[in-house]
Amino acid sequence: MKFLVDHGSVNLRADVVVIGAGVIGASTAFELAKTGRRVLVIDKLAGPGQGSTSASSAVVRFNYSTRDGVATAWESKHHWTDWAGHLGGPQAGEPLAKFMRTGLVMLDAPIAPPGRVLPIFDELGVPYEVWSAADLADRVPGIDAGRYWPPKRLDDDAFWAGATGELGAFFTPDAGFVDDPQLAALNLADAARRNGATFLFHREITSIVRANGKVAGVDLSDGQRVETSVVINVGGPWSTAVNRLAGVGEDFTISVRPMLQEVHYLQAPPGFNAEHQLGPVVADLDLGIYVRPAPGDGMLIGGTEPECEPLLWLDEPEDAYLNPTAAIYEAQVTRAARRFPGLKVPGRPRGITGVYDVATDWAPIYDRTSLDGFYVAMGTSGNQFKNAPLAGRFMAAIVSAVEDGHDHDANPVRYIGEYTGLEINLAAFSRKRPVNTASSGTVMG
Ligand SMILES: Cc1cc2nc3c(=O)[nH]c(=O)nc-3n(C[C@H](O)[C@H](O)[C@H](O)COP(=O)(O)OP(=O)(O)OC[C@H]3O[C@@H](n4cnc5c(N)ncnc54)[C@H](O)[C@@H]3O)c2cc1C
């Protein structure tokens, strides 16, 4: 597939410029292209999904701390299970990302109590089972159901103390993960192209052009200018820097900063992945990790920002290390080995580093801004891969309404789920929302 278009020195024109070809930028381009607009996506990297999307664990789960957060994830899951339908009929032979339905076990932890989310599941019709410690031991091969709360550092003797009790959990059978997040972004980019969108790679947006108090275009690193009246910042961990180019952010109640993350891969403990059924995703805030199955009978291990560990804020996403560090590897895999005592831990770290785009309350911003024509899909906080299908739809709905003269700030757009029929109030993703005090303050949202 050829993405690069050469326009010589002639100024480009587009109805909409999308900054960023990650999974959410590609989804936004796809949905806006379907409205008949000429969409141009610009990314400084070499292809779709090469930014933070490429590092994603791509877990699809439904437990969030707000009703609209749960409704968005539950509706999005239906798009993943009908991925070819969502893409509007991919070409024959086109490789597609696959949703792996493994279920997710959420271990009890005071920081995200089941009493907060289960009533929302009941209201919205999200299926779940409540498990005792005995159920947990019975249903998840090799798990230790001990309670170790609160998470402790490895250099704290208390880390090595025995369990103080037993944990229960709840299980959502429809959760899982997408097997290849970068391929999902490519699928969306291909679908956008089939609907007329154009992609320009290896070009950085260096300034946002204004005229008469509105967006008038963007300037690129190669000296070209693109004339447009609508720009959408889907810059992932670079999104706050892109907002600075536009001079927006002052009226935001939510701030957004890049944060380093590491994800590690090990051989799964014996029995975790059966021949015809992979083991479940396990969200373990009791110890401060999550795990999910990985290719080749593997297990992927990530962190959930336990309070005992420093948050690794970055000034710039480029400051992220390229390779996993021994210290974070040791902390995360030792916690995982506590939960799965059969896990074998090699001495040398194996995994990847990535960068979250963390918002104050760990929920995204899908919104317009104070600059007419400038929109943002940002602050995805390590938890919005799963919502990419809907994020694109939200952005198309907001742009269409606002460009038609609708006051989205005063009267927020509402989205009705195609599969679930649920109404989602997009005020939940406003740049000016009250900070959600029920947030877990972690990647769980
Ligand atoms: C380690 C890790 C694990 C994760 N696990 C999960 C998970 O299990 N489940 C889940 O739902 N979510 C998860 N996430 C979050 C999810 O992956 C992100 O929310 C999502 O991929 C963000 O997509 P995006 O399109 O907004 O950003 P990105 O994929 O980062 O894309 C942004 C793009 O913008 C481009 N760009 C930025 N500035 C400019 C500029 N000035 N000019 C040109 N181009 C520019 C960049 O090059 C980049 O390609 C995880 C994230 C990480 C890092």
PDB file of N, CA and C in Angstrom, residues 262-330:
ATOM      1  N   GLU A 262       6.369   0.485  31.113  1.00  0.00           N
ATOM      2  CA  GLU A 262       7.029  -0.705  30.578  1.00  0.00           C
ATOM      3  C   GLU A 262       6.075  -1.885  30.639  1.00  0.00           C
ATOM      4  N   VAL A 263       6.198  -2.737  29.637  1.00  0.00           N
ATOM      5  CA  VAL A 263       5.407  -3.965  29.577  1.00  0.00           C
ATOM      6  C   VAL A 263       6.403  -5.093  29.342  1.00  0.00           C
ATOM      7  N   HIS A 264       6.257  -6.186  30.079  1.00  0.00           N
ATOM      8  CA  HIS A 264       7.231  -7.285  29.968  1.00  0.00           C
ATOM      9  C   HIS A 264       6.562  -8.571  29.515  1.00  0.00           C
ATOM     10  N   TYR A 265       7.343  -9.414  28.877  1.00  0.00           N
ATOM     11  CA  TYR A 265       6.829 -10.692  28.359  1.00  0.00           C
ATOM     12  C   TYR A 265       7.568 -11.850  29.000  1.00  0.00           C
ATOM     13  N   LEU A 266       6.825 -12.835  29.462  1.00  0.00           N
ATOM     14  CA  LEU A 266       7.412 -14.063  30.008  1.00  0.00           C
ATOM     15  C   LEU A 266       6.676 -15.255  29.428  1.00  0.00           C
ATOM     16  N   GLN A 267       7.234 -16.437  29.623  1.00  0.00           N
ATOM     17  CA  GLN A 267       6.501 -17.665  29.351  1.00  0.00           C
ATOM     18  C   GLN A 267       5.380 -17.757  30.390  1.00  0.00           C
ATOM     19  N   ALA A 268       4.160 -18.080  29.970  1.00  0.00           N
ATOM     20  CA  ALA A 268       3.052 -18.175  30.934  1.00  0.00           C
ATOM     21  C   ALA A 268       3.300 -19.327  31.897  1.00  0.00           C
ATOM     22  N   PRO A 269       2.760 -19.225  33.135  1.00  0.00           N
ATOM     23  CA  PRO A 269       2.922 -20.360  34.053  1.00  0.00           C
ATOM     24  C   PRO A 269       2.163 -21.574  33.533  1.00  0.00           C
ATOM     25  N   PRO A 270       2.598 -22.772  33.917  1.00  0.00           N
ATOM     26  CA  PRO A 270       1.971 -23.990  33.381  1.00  0.00           C
ATOM     27  C   PRO A 270       0.457 -23.964  33.575  1.00  0.00           C
ATOM     28  N   GLY A 271      -0.276 -24.300  32.507  1.00  0.00           N
ATOM     29  CA  GLY A 271      -1.731 -24.424  32.591  1.00  0.00           C
ATOM     30  C   GLY A 271      -2.501 -23.130  32.397  1.00  0.00           C
ATOM     31  N   PHE A 272      -1.801 -21.983  32.397  1.00  0.00           N
ATOM     32  CA  PHE A 272      -2.532 -20.701  32.293  1.00  0.00           C
ATOM     33  C   PHE A 272      -3.236 -20.609  30.942  1.00  0.00           C
ATOM     34  N   ASN A 273      -2.518 -20.920  29.862  1.00  0.00           N
ATOM     35  CA  ASN A 273      -3.118 -20.953  28.530  1.00  0.00           C
ATOM     36  C   ASN A 273      -3.387 -22.408  28.149  1.00  0.00           C
ATOM     37  N   ALA A 274      -4.653 -22.778  27.985  1.00  0.00           N
ATOM     38  CA  ALA A 274      -4.965 -24.134  27.540  1.00  0.00           C
ATOM     39  C   ALA A 274      -4.951 -24.137  26.016  1.00  0.00           C
ATOM     40  N   GLU A 275      -4.983 -25.330  25.429  1.00  0.00           N
ATOM     41  CA  GLU A 275      -4.826 -25.433  23.976  1.00  0.00           C
ATOM     42  C   GLU A 275      -5.881 -24.618  23.222  1.00  0.00           C
ATOM     43  N   HIS A 276      -7.124 -24.715  23.682  1.00  0.00           N
ATOM     44  CA  HIS A 276      -8.190 -24.029  22.942  1.00  0.00           C
ATOM     45  C   HIS A 276      -8.739 -22.809  23.668  1.00  0.00           C
ATOM     46  N   GLN A 277      -8.204 -22.479  24.805  1.00  0.00           N
ATOM     47  CA  GLN A 277      -8.690 -21.298  25.523  1.00  0.00           C
ATOM     48  C   GLN A 277      -7.529 -20.631  26.253  1.00  0.00           C
ATOM     49  N   LEU A 278      -7.183 -19.418  25.777  1.00  0.00           N
ATOM     50  CA  LEU A 278      -6.132 -18.668  26.465  1.00  0.00           C
ATOM     51  C   LEU A 278      -6.596 -18.325  27.867  1.00  0.00           C
ATOM     52  N   GLY A 279      -5.654 -18.106  28.772  1.00  0.00           N
ATOM     53  CA  GLY A 279      -6.004 -17.652  30.116  1.00  0.00           C
ATOM     54  C   GLY A 279      -6.625 -16.265  30.054  1.00  0.00           C
ATOM     55  N   PRO A 280      -7.265 -15.835  31.156  1.00  0.00           N
ATOM     56  CA  PRO A 280      -7.938 -14.536  31.157  1.00  0.00           C
ATOM     57  C   PRO A 280      -6.956 -13.377  31.364  1.00  0.00           C
ATOM     58  N   VAL A 281      -7.407 -12.182  31.047  1.00  0.00           N
ATOM     59  CA  VAL A 281      -6.717 -10.988  31.517  1.00  0.00           C
ATOM     60  C   VAL A 281      -6.980 -10.912  33.021  1.00  0.00           C
ATOM     61  N   VAL A 282      -5.949 -10.584  33.798  1.00  0.00           N
ATOM     62  CA  VAL A 282      -6.147 -10.427  35.248  1.00  0.00           C
ATOM     63  C   VAL A 282      -5.704  -9.023  35.636  1.00  0.00           C
ATOM     64  N   ALA A 283      -6.654  -8.245  36.158  1.00  0.00           N
ATOM     65  CA  ALA A 283      -6.325  -6.904  36.659  1.00  0.00           C
ATOM     66  C   ALA A 283      -6.133  -7.038  38.157  1.00  0.00           C
ATOM     67  N   ASP A 284      -4.901  -6.796  38.611  1.00  0.00           N
ATOM     68  CA  ASP A 284      -4.510  -7.106  39.992  1.00  0.00           C
ATOM     69  C   ASP A 284      -4.026  -5.829  40.680  1.00  0.00           C
ATOM     70  N   LEU A 285      -4.963  -4.974  41.080  1.00  0.00           N
ATOM     71  CA  LEU A 285      -4.559  -3.754  41.778  1.00  0.00           C
ATOM     72  C   LEU A 285      -4.094  -4.057  43.195  1.00  0.00           C
ATOM     73  N   ASP A 286      -4.402  -5.266  43.690  1.00  0.00           N
ATOM     74  CA  ASP A 286      -3.935  -5.697  45.013  1.00  0.00           C
ATOM     75  C   ASP A 286      -2.406  -5.717  45.053  1.00  0.00           C
ATOM     76  N   LEU A 287      -1.788  -6.137  43.941  1.00  0.00           N
ATOM     77  CA  LEU A 287      -0.320  -6.151  43.874  1.00  0.00           C
ATOM     78  C   LEU A 287       0.247  -5.045  42.984  1.00  0.00           C
ATOM     79  N   GLY A 288      -0.626  -4.421  42.139  1.00  0.00           N
ATOM     80  CA  GLY A 288      -0.164  -3.310  41.309  1.00  0.00           C
ATOM     81  C   GLY A 288       0.265  -3.704  39.911  1.00  0.00           C
ATOM     82  N   ILE A 289      -0.361  -4.755  39.354  1.00  0.00           N
ATOM     83  CA  ILE A 289      -0.021  -5.201  37.995  1.00  0.00           C
ATOM     84  C   ILE A 289      -1.280  -5.632  37.247  1.00  0.00           C
ATOM     85  N   TYR A 290      -1.127  -5.837  35.934  1.00  0.00           N
ATOM     86  CA  TYR A 290      -2.115  -6.597  35.181  1.00  0.00           C
ATOM     87  C   TYR A 290      -1.362  -7.592  34.314  1.00  0.00           C
ATOM     88  N   VAL A 291      -2.007  -8.700  33.994  1.00  0.00           N
ATOM     89  CA  VAL A 291      -1.386  -9.673  33.092  1.00  0.00           C
ATOM     90  C   VAL A 291      -2.416 -10.084  32.044  1.00  0.00           C
ATOM     91  N   ARG A 292      -1.907 -10.482  30.902  1.00  0.00           N
ATOM     92  CA  ARG A 292      -2.791 -11.067  29.891  1.00  0.00           C
ATOM     93  C   ARG A 292      -1.991 -12.078  29.067  1.00  0.00           C
ATOM     94  N   PRO A 293      -2.707 -13.000  28.407  1.00  0.00           N
ATOM     95  CA  PRO A 293      -1.985 -13.962  27.571  1.00  0.00           C
ATOM     96  C   PRO A 293      -1.256 -13.238  26.444  1.00  0.00           C
ATOM     97  N   ALA A 294      -0.173 -13.811  25.986  1.00  0.00           N
ATOM     98  CA  ALA A 294       0.590 -13.256  24.860  1.00  0.00           C
ATOM     99  C   ALA A 294       0.909 -14.409  23.912  1.00  0.00           C
ATOM    100  N   PRO A 295       1.249 -14.087  22.656  1.00  0.00           N
ATOM    101  CA  PRO A 295       1.491 -15.145  21.668  1.00  0.00           C
ATOM    102  C   PRO A 295       2.519 -16.174  22.142  1.00  0.00           C
ATOM    103  N   GLY A 296       2.366 -17.399  21.640  1.00  0.00           N
ATOM    104  CA  GLY A 296       3.344 -18.455  21.925  1.00  0.00           C
ATOM    105  C   GLY A 296       3.336 -18.879  23.374  1.00  0.00           C
ATOM    106  N   ASP A 297       2.154 -19.077  23.968  1.00  0.00           N
ATOM    107  CA  ASP A 297       2.016 -19.466  25.373  1.00  0.00           C
ATOM    108  C   ASP A 297       2.742 -18.485  26.293  1.00  0.00           C
ATOM    109  N   GLY A 298       2.656 -17.216  25.952  1.00  0.00           N
ATOM    110  CA  GLY A 298       3.313 -16.188  26.746  1.00  0.00           C
ATOM    111  C   GLY A 298       2.373 -15.508  27.718  1.00  0.00           C
ATOM    112  N   MET A 299       2.949 -14.642  28.526  1.00  0.00           N
ATOM    113  CA  MET A 299       2.176 -13.800  29.441  1.00  0.00           C
ATOM    114  C   MET A 299       2.765 -12.401  29.384  1.00  0.00           C
ATOM    115  N   LEU A 300       1.900 -11.414  29.218  1.00  0.00           N
ATOM    116  CA  LEU A 300       2.342 -10.014  29.189  1.00  0.00           C
ATOM    117  C   LEU A 300       2.039  -9.416  30.557  1.00  0.00           C
ATOM    118  N   ILE A 301       2.962  -8.639  31.077  1.00  0.00           N
ATOM    119  CA  ILE A 301       2.801  -8.076  32.428  1.00  0.00           C
ATOM    120  C   ILE A 301       3.002  -6.564  32.375  1.00  0.00           C
ATOM    121  N   GLY A 302       1.999  -5.823  32.851  1.00  0.00           N
ATOM    122  CA  GLY A 302       2.102  -4.368  32.899  1.00  0.00           C
ATOM    123  C   GLY A 302       1.826  -3.873  34.318  1.00  0.00           C
ATOM    124  N   GLY A 303       2.005  -2.595  34.538  1.00  0.00           N
ATOM    125  CA  GLY A 303       1.827  -2.027  35.881  1.00  0.00           C
ATOM    126  C   GLY A 303       0.552  -1.202  35.991  1.00  0.00           C
ATOM    127  N   THR A 304       0.080  -1.039  37.238  1.00  0.00           N
ATOM    128  CA  THR A 304      -1.127  -0.228  37.469  1.00  0.00           C
ATOM    129  C   THR A 304      -0.853   0.914  38.455  1.00  0.00           C
ATOM    130  N   GLU A 305       0.321   1.496  38.348  1.00  0.00           N
ATOM    131  CA  GLU A 305       0.692   2.677  39.130  1.00  0.00           C
ATOM    132  C   GLU A 305       0.460   2.497  40.629  1.00  0.00           C
ATOM    133  N   PRO A 306       1.009   1.449  41.246  1.00  0.00           N
ATOM    134  CA  PRO A 306       0.836   1.316  42.697  1.00  0.00           C
ATOM    135  C   PRO A 306       1.442   2.531  43.404  1.00  0.00           C
ATOM    136  N   GLU A 307       0.801   2.952  44.487  1.00  0.00           N
ATOM    137  CA  GLU A 307       1.224   4.189  45.172  1.00  0.00           C
ATOM    138  C   GLU A 307       2.663   4.149  45.658  1.00  0.00           C
ATOM    139  N   CYS A 308       3.189   2.929  45.916  1.00  0.00           N
ATOM    140  CA  CYS A 308       4.543   2.817  46.461  1.00  0.00           C
ATOM    141  C   CYS A 308       5.630   3.090  45.419  1.00  0.00           C
ATOM    142  N   GLU A 309       5.261   3.116  44.144  1.00  0.00           N
ATOM    143  CA  GLU A 309       6.267   3.327  43.095  1.00  0.00           C
ATOM    144  C   GLU A 309       6.139   4.756  42.545  1.00  0.00           C
ATOM    145  N   PRO A 310       7.261   5.382  42.174  1.00  0.00           N
ATOM    146  CA  PRO A 310       7.172   6.732  41.607  1.00  0.00           C
ATOM    147  C   PRO A 310       6.502   6.697  40.232  1.00  0.00           C
ATOM    148  N   LEU A 311       5.747   7.751  39.918  1.00  0.00           N
ATOM    149  CA  LEU A 311       5.185   7.878  38.568  1.00  0.00           C
ATOM    150  C   LEU A 311       6.272   8.471  37.678  1.00  0.00           C
ATOM    151  N   LEU A 312       6.481   7.886  36.526  1.00  0.00           N
ATOM    152  CA  LEU A 312       7.624   8.270  35.695  1.00  0.00           C
ATOM    153  C   LEU A 312       7.208   9.302  34.651  1.00  0.00           C
ATOM    154  N   TRP A 313       6.954  10.530  35.127  1.00  0.00           N
ATOM    155  CA  TRP A 313       6.566  11.614  34.221  1.00  0.00           C
ATOM    156  C   TRP A 313       7.735  11.976  33.316  1.00  0.00           C
ATOM    157  N   LEU A 314       7.413  12.335  32.085  1.00  0.00           N
ATOM    158  CA  LEU A 314       8.436  12.733  31.112  1.00  0.00           C
ATOM    159  C   LEU A 314       8.181  14.171  30.682  1.00  0.00           C
ATOM    160  N   ASP A 315       9.264  14.928  30.435  1.00  0.00           N
ATOM    161  CA  ASP A 315       9.064  16.267  29.859  1.00  0.00           C
ATOM    162  C   ASP A 315       8.625  16.117  28.414  1.00  0.00           C
ATOM    163  N   GLU A 316       9.285  15.222  27.707  1.00  0.00           N
ATOM    164  CA  GLU A 316       8.967  14.972  26.292  1.00  0.00           C
ATOM    165  C   GLU A 316       8.871  13.466  26.093  1.00  0.00           C
ATOM    166  N   PRO A 317       7.954  13.010  25.223  1.00  0.00           N
ATOM    167  CA  PRO A 317       7.858  11.559  24.977  1.00  0.00           C
ATOM    168  C   PRO A 317       9.178  10.963  24.516  1.00  0.00           C
ATOM    169  N   GLU A 318       9.984  11.760  23.820  1.00  0.00           N
ATOM    170  CA  GLU A 318      11.276  11.254  23.322  1.00  0.00           C
ATOM    171  C   GLU A 318      12.222  10.881  24.463  1.00  0.00           C
ATOM    172  N   ASP A 319      11.937  11.363  25.691  1.00  0.00           N
ATOM    173  CA  ASP A 319      12.822  11.044  26.819  1.00  0.00           C
ATOM    174  C   ASP A 319      12.645   9.604  27.307  1.00  0.00           C
ATOM    175  N   ALA A 320      11.649   8.888  26.757  1.00  0.00           N
ATOM    176  CA  ALA A 320      11.428   7.495  27.177  1.00  0.00           C
ATOM    177  C   ALA A 320      12.632   6.652  26.785  1.00  0.00           C
ATOM    178  N   TYR A 321      13.026   5.713  27.682  1.00  0.00           N
ATOM    179  CA  TYR A 321      14.112   4.802  27.324  1.00  0.00           C
ATOM    180  C   TYR A 321      13.606   3.877  26.228  1.00  0.00           C
ATOM    181  N   LEU A 322      14.519   3.387  25.443  1.00  0.00           N
ATOM    182  CA  LEU A 322      14.109   2.496  24.352  1.00  0.00           C
ATOM    183  C   LEU A 322      13.924   1.072  24.835  1.00  0.00           C
ATOM    184  N   ASN A 323      14.662   0.707  25.886  1.00  0.00           N
ATOM    185  CA  ASN A 323      14.611  -0.683  26.347  1.00  0.00           C
ATOM    186  C   ASN A 323      14.071  -0.740  27.772  1.00  0.00           C
ATOM    187  N   PRO A 324      13.451  -1.865  28.137  1.00  0.00           N
ATOM    188  CA  PRO A 324      12.977  -1.991  29.513  1.00  0.00           C
ATOM    189  C   PRO A 324      14.148  -1.951  30.496  1.00  0.00           C
ATOM    190  N   THR A 325      13.888  -1.438  31.693  1.00  0.00           N
ATOM    191  CA  THR A 325      14.950  -1.331  32.694  1.00  0.00           C
ATOM    192  C   THR A 325      14.890  -2.524  33.639  1.00  0.00           C
ATOM    193  N   ALA A 326      16.049  -2.865  34.203  1.00  0.00           N
ATOM    194  CA  ALA A 326      16.109  -3.997  35.129  1.00  0.00           C
ATOM    195  C   ALA A 326      15.205  -3.737  36.337  1.00  0.00           C
ATOM    196  N   ALA A 327      15.182  -2.498  36.839  1.00  0.00           N
ATOM    197  CA  ALA A 327      14.449  -2.213  38.084  1.00  0.00           C
ATOM    198  C   ALA A 327      12.939  -2.383  37.901  1.00  0.00           C
ATOM    199  N   ILE A 328      12.403  -1.835  36.803  1.00  0.00           N
ATOM    200  CA  ILE A 328      10.939  -1.936  36.620  1.00  0.00           C
ATOM    201  C   ILE A 328      10.558  -3.370  36.262  1.00  0.00           C
ATOM    202  N   TYR A 329      11.402  -4.006  35.464  1.00  0.00           N
ATOM    203  CA  TYR A 329      11.170  -5.415  35.122  1.00  0.00           C
ATOM    204  C   TYR A 329      11.079  -6.258  36.393  1.00  0.00           C
ATOM    205  N   GLU A 330      12.076  -6.063  37.248  1.00  0.00           N
ATOM    206  CA  GLU A 330      12.130  -6.875  38.469  1.00  0.00           C
ATOM    207  C   GLU A 330      10.886  -6.641  39.336  1.00  0.00           C
TER     208      GLU A 330
END
